[in-house]
């Protein structure tokens, strides 16, 4: 083989190896997972997204990327596998302890497992870094309400109670109602109703990233029903 042919073969093999490394890189798998996990709604496929996140979390070559275990945890949560969701969230925190966003999925997972005290602690960790997060305060307050800590729930939700958000208003009204502050509760529910009546399905979906867009209409309808039912309790 002359030098010219050897050089051509060498370049071809080198190029193939580079392309293989690029295709197998954890970073690319993470990006592909994101595409199928809501970044492109029309391509939503949680099973395909999960497969790419597994590749990103447990790569054949290189090291896993930050957020890989976090995103994998979210897919397990969406699919209802709470044990795996919990395991992956904890792996993310073990490898990337400063990734505070993981405390949110950790709180959600523990809450669905009826481990309220641990879930409240996880949301508290998240809120410490992001004190203005209405979603985290809303979820923490609801968990406190579930265990009967009504005063604690009120303390958690009050800093965001003026946010024009139907989730917050509905939770705030429920807490006020249980404190026998019926007039204030009714106003909170009326505020929630006024907001949700102007919401689109896409507006509802933005509060639940990672969910299948096909359930947005059902979720929005269920929310309207919940608010209407709560309003009836104030009459």
Short mmCIF file of C-alpha atoms in Angstrom, two decimals:
data_model
loop_
_atom_site.label_atom_id
_atom_site.label_comp_id
_atom_site.label_asym_id
_atom_site.label_seq_id
_atom_site.Cartn_x
_atom_site.Cartn_y
_atom_site.Cartn_z
CA UNK A 1 0.00 0.00 0.00
CA UNK A 2 1.51 3.32 -1.02
CA UNK A 3 1.59 6.33 1.30
CA UNK A 4 -1.30 8.07 -0.45
CA UNK A 5 -3.69 5.11 0.01
CA UNK A 6 -2.57 4.65 3.59
CA UNK A 7 -3.28 8.30 4.29
CA UNK A 8 -6.77 8.03 2.74
CA UNK A 9 -7.60 4.94 4.83
CA UNK A 10 -6.23 6.58 7.95
CA UNK A 11 -8.37 9.69 7.41
CA UNK A 12 -11.48 7.58 6.78
CA UNK A 13 -10.96 5.48 9.91
CA UNK A 14 -10.17 8.54 12.01
CA UNK A 15 -13.29 10.31 10.75
CA UNK A 16 -15.44 7.26 11.49
CA UNK A 17 -14.07 7.04 15.04
CA UNK A 18 -14.69 10.75 15.64
CA UNK A 19 -18.25 10.47 14.33
CA UNK A 20 -18.87 7.43 16.52
CA UNK A 21 -17.60 9.30 19.57
CA UNK A 22 -19.84 12.24 18.75
CA UNK A 23 -22.90 9.99 18.31
CA UNK A 24 -22.16 8.15 21.55
CA UNK A 25 -21.37 11.26 23.60
CA UNK A 26 -23.49 11.64 26.74
CA UNK A 27 -24.08 15.28 25.90
CA UNK A 28 -25.73 14.40 22.60
CA UNK A 29 -27.89 11.75 24.20
CA UNK A 30 -29.01 14.27 26.81
CA UNK A 31 -29.96 16.75 24.08
CA UNK A 32 -31.84 14.09 22.12
CA UNK A 33 -33.70 13.07 25.25
CA UNK A 34 -34.78 16.68 25.75
CA UNK A 35 -36.14 16.80 22.19
CA UNK A 36 -38.49 13.90 22.91
CA UNK A 37 -39.32 15.05 26.44
CA UNK A 38 -41.15 18.22 25.56
CA UNK A 39 -38.71 20.48 23.77
CA UNK A 40 -40.50 19.61 20.52
CA UNK A 41 -44.11 18.90 21.61
CA UNK A 42 -45.08 17.17 18.36
CA UNK A 43 -42.29 14.61 18.93
CA UNK A 44 -43.16 13.86 22.55
CA UNK A 45 -42.26 10.28 23.44
CA UNK A 46 -41.38 9.59 27.06
CA UNK A 47 -40.10 6.07 26.33
CA UNK A 48 -37.70 7.29 23.66
CA UNK A 49 -36.61 10.20 25.85
CA UNK A 50 -35.96 7.82 28.71
CA UNK A 51 -33.80 5.61 26.51
CA UNK A 52 -31.59 8.55 25.55
CA UNK A 53 -31.38 9.68 29.18
CA UNK A 54 -30.25 6.19 30.18
CA UNK A 55 -27.48 6.42 27.57
CA UNK A 56 -26.54 9.86 28.93
CA UNK A 57 -26.59 8.66 32.56
CA UNK A 58 -24.72 5.39 31.96
CA UNK A 59 -22.60 6.09 28.87
CA UNK A 60 -20.49 3.53 27.04
CA UNK A 61 -17.85 6.21 26.52
CA UNK A 62 -17.02 9.23 28.63
CA UNK A 63 -18.69 10.51 31.77
CA UNK A 64 -22.33 11.27 32.37
CA UNK A 65 -23.40 14.90 32.17
CA UNK A 66 -25.04 17.03 34.81
CA UNK A 67 -28.85 16.78 34.58
CA UNK A 68 -28.71 13.30 33.00
CA UNK A 69 -29.83 11.46 36.14
CA UNK A 70 -32.18 14.36 36.93
CA UNK A 71 -33.95 14.06 33.57
CA UNK A 72 -34.01 10.28 33.83
CA UNK A 73 -35.62 10.64 37.24
CA UNK A 74 -38.32 12.84 35.73
CA UNK A 75 -39.18 10.25 33.08
CA UNK A 76 -39.55 7.54 35.72
CA UNK A 77 -41.79 9.89 37.71
CA UNK A 78 -44.01 10.56 34.69
CA UNK A 79 -44.29 6.82 34.09
CA UNK A 80 -45.18 6.18 37.74
CA UNK A 81 -42.03 4.29 38.74
CA UNK A 82 -41.35 6.20 41.95
CA UNK A 83 -38.60 3.93 43.26
CA UNK A 84 -36.49 4.43 40.13
CA UNK A 85 -37.31 8.15 40.09
CA UNK A 86 -36.09 8.41 43.67
CA UNK A 87 -32.91 6.45 42.93
CA UNK A 88 -31.98 8.62 39.94
CA UNK A 89 -32.70 11.88 41.77
CA UNK A 90 -30.44 10.82 44.61
CA UNK A 91 -27.72 9.82 42.14
CA UNK A 92 -27.91 13.29 40.58
CA UNK A 93 -27.49 14.92 44.00
CA UNK A 94 -24.68 12.56 44.90
CA UNK A 95 -22.74 13.50 41.76
CA UNK A 96 -23.90 17.13 41.46
CA UNK A 97 -24.92 18.34 44.94
CA UNK A 98 -25.29 21.93 43.72
CA UNK A 99 -27.99 20.99 41.22
CA UNK A 100 -30.76 22.33 43.44
CA UNK A 101 -33.43 21.69 40.79
CA UNK A 102 -33.17 18.02 41.70
CA UNK A 103 -34.71 18.75 45.08
CA UNK A 104 -37.94 19.60 43.26
CA UNK A 105 -38.32 16.22 41.56
CA UNK A 106 -37.18 14.61 44.80
CA UNK A 107 -39.98 16.40 46.66
CA UNK A 108 -42.59 15.43 44.08
CA UNK A 109 -41.50 11.80 44.12
CA UNK A 110 -41.48 11.50 47.89
CA UNK A 111 -44.86 13.22 48.04
CA UNK A 112 -46.38 10.67 45.66
CA UNK A 113 -44.87 7.93 47.81
CA UNK A 114 -46.75 9.37 50.82
CA UNK A 115 -43.45 10.22 52.50
CA UNK A 116 -44.65 13.72 53.29
CA UNK A 117 -42.06 14.77 55.87
CA UNK A 118 -39.15 13.87 53.58
CA UNK A 119 -40.91 15.57 50.67
CA UNK A 120 -41.42 18.75 52.69
CA UNK A 121 -37.74 18.74 53.59
CA UNK A 122 -36.78 18.38 49.90
CA UNK A 123 -39.04 21.29 48.88
CA UNK A 124 -37.57 23.35 51.73
CA UNK A 125 -34.10 22.78 50.28
CA UNK A 126 -35.34 23.97 46.89
CA UNK A 127 -37.11 27.02 48.34
CA UNK A 128 -33.99 28.03 50.26
CA UNK A 129 -32.26 28.60 46.92
CA UNK A 130 -35.32 29.80 45.02
CA UNK A 131 -37.60 31.48 47.60
CA UNK A 132 -39.93 33.03 45.00
CA UNK A 133 -40.85 29.75 43.33
CA UNK A 134 -44.65 29.62 43.45
CA UNK A 135 -44.65 25.99 42.32
CA UNK A 136 -42.37 24.77 45.11
CA UNK A 137 -44.22 26.77 47.76
CA UNK A 138 -47.55 25.52 46.44
CA UNK A 139 -46.45 21.87 46.54
CA UNK A 140 -44.83 22.18 49.96
CA UNK A 141 -47.91 23.92 51.38
CA UNK A 142 -50.17 21.19 49.99
CA UNK A 143 -48.03 18.52 51.67
CA UNK A 144 -48.16 20.41 54.97
CA UNK A 145 -51.93 20.65 54.57
CA UNK A 146 -52.09 16.88 54.00
CA UNK A 147 -50.38 16.14 57.31
CA UNK A 148 -52.56 18.64 59.19
CA UNK A 149 -50.00 21.41 59.56
CA UNK A 150 -52.43 24.12 58.43
CA UNK A 151 -50.53 27.01 60.05
CA UNK A 152 -47.29 25.80 58.47
CA UNK A 153 -49.00 25.54 55.09
CA UNK A 154 -50.26 29.12 55.40
CA UNK A 155 -46.79 30.36 56.32
CA UNK A 156 -45.35 28.59 53.26
CA UNK A 157 -47.90 29.84 50.73
CA UNK A 158 -48.40 33.43 51.93
CA UNK A 159 -45.22 34.89 50.36
CA UNK A 160 -46.62 34.01 46.90
CA UNK A 161 -50.34 34.35 47.69
CA UNK A 162 -50.63 37.52 45.60
CA UNK A 163 -49.28 35.83 42.48
CA UNK A 164 -51.99 35.68 39.81
CA UNK A 165 -51.81 31.94 39.52
CA UNK A 166 -54.75 29.51 39.78
CA UNK A 167 -52.75 26.76 41.47
CA UNK A 168 -51.59 29.11 44.22
CA UNK A 169 -55.01 30.73 44.62
CA UNK A 170 -56.74 27.36 44.84
CA UNK A 171 -54.33 26.06 47.47
CA UNK A 172 -54.42 29.36 49.37
CA UNK A 173 -58.21 29.31 49.38
CA UNK A 174 -58.28 25.72 50.66
CA UNK A 175 -55.97 26.59 53.53
CA UNK A 176 -57.99 29.70 54.43
CA UNK A 177 -61.20 27.70 54.31
CA UNK A 178 -59.80 25.23 56.81
CA UNK A 179 -58.85 28.14 59.07
CA UNK A 180 -62.51 29.25 58.91
CA UNK A 181 -61.57 32.41 56.98
CA UNK A 182 -64.42 31.74 54.58
CA UNK A 183 -64.75 35.16 52.93
CA UNK A 184 -61.03 35.33 52.14
CA UNK A 185 -61.14 31.75 50.88
CA UNK A 186 -64.04 32.55 48.57
CA UNK A 187 -62.16 35.50 47.10
CA UNK A 188 -59.11 33.32 46.48
CA UNK A 189 -61.26 30.75 44.67
CA UNK A 190 -62.96 33.48 42.63
CA UNK A 191 -59.52 34.80 41.65
CA UNK A 192 -58.49 31.28 40.64
CA UNK A 193 -61.65 30.82 38.58
CA UNK A 194 -61.17 34.14 36.76
CA UNK A 195 -57.59 33.22 35.86
CA UNK A 196 -58.24 29.65 34.78
CA UNK A 197 -61.14 30.71 32.53
CA UNK A 198 -58.64 32.69 30.47
CA UNK A 199 -56.09 29.89 30.31
CA UNK A 200 -55.38 27.80 27.23
CA UNK A 201 -54.41 24.15 27.31
CA UNK A 202 -50.83 25.20 26.52
CA UNK A 203 -50.84 27.58 29.50
CA UNK A 204 -51.81 24.67 31.75
CA UNK A 205 -49.15 22.46 30.19
CA UNK A 206 -46.34 24.93 30.88
CA UNK A 207 -46.80 24.28 34.59
CA UNK A 208 -46.24 20.55 34.02
CA UNK A 209 -43.11 20.22 31.87
CA UNK A 210 -42.46 16.66 30.77
CA UNK A 211 -46.12 15.66 30.60
CA UNK A 212 -47.68 14.39 27.39
CA UNK A 213 -49.32 17.37 25.60
CA UNK A 214 -52.31 15.13 24.92
CA UNK A 215 -53.38 15.34 28.58
CA UNK A 216 -53.38 19.15 28.75
CA UNK A 217 -57.10 19.47 28.02
CA UNK A 218 -57.99 16.88 30.66
CA UNK A 219 -55.77 18.58 33.23
CA UNK A 220 -57.24 22.01 32.56
CA UNK A 221 -60.80 20.68 32.85
CA UNK A 222 -60.00 18.90 36.12
CA UNK A 223 -58.57 22.12 37.52
CA UNK A 224 -61.72 24.07 36.62
CA UNK A 225 -63.84 21.40 38.33
CA UNK A 226 -61.69 21.52 41.46
CA UNK A 227 -62.04 25.29 41.75
CA UNK A 228 -65.81 25.15 41.20
CA UNK A 229 -66.17 22.48 43.86
CA UNK A 230 -64.12 24.53 46.32
CA UNK A 231 -66.28 27.58 45.63
CA UNK A 232 -69.38 25.59 46.55
CA UNK A 233 -67.82 24.80 49.93
CA UNK A 234 -67.78 28.51 50.75
CA UNK A 235 -71.51 28.97 50.15
#
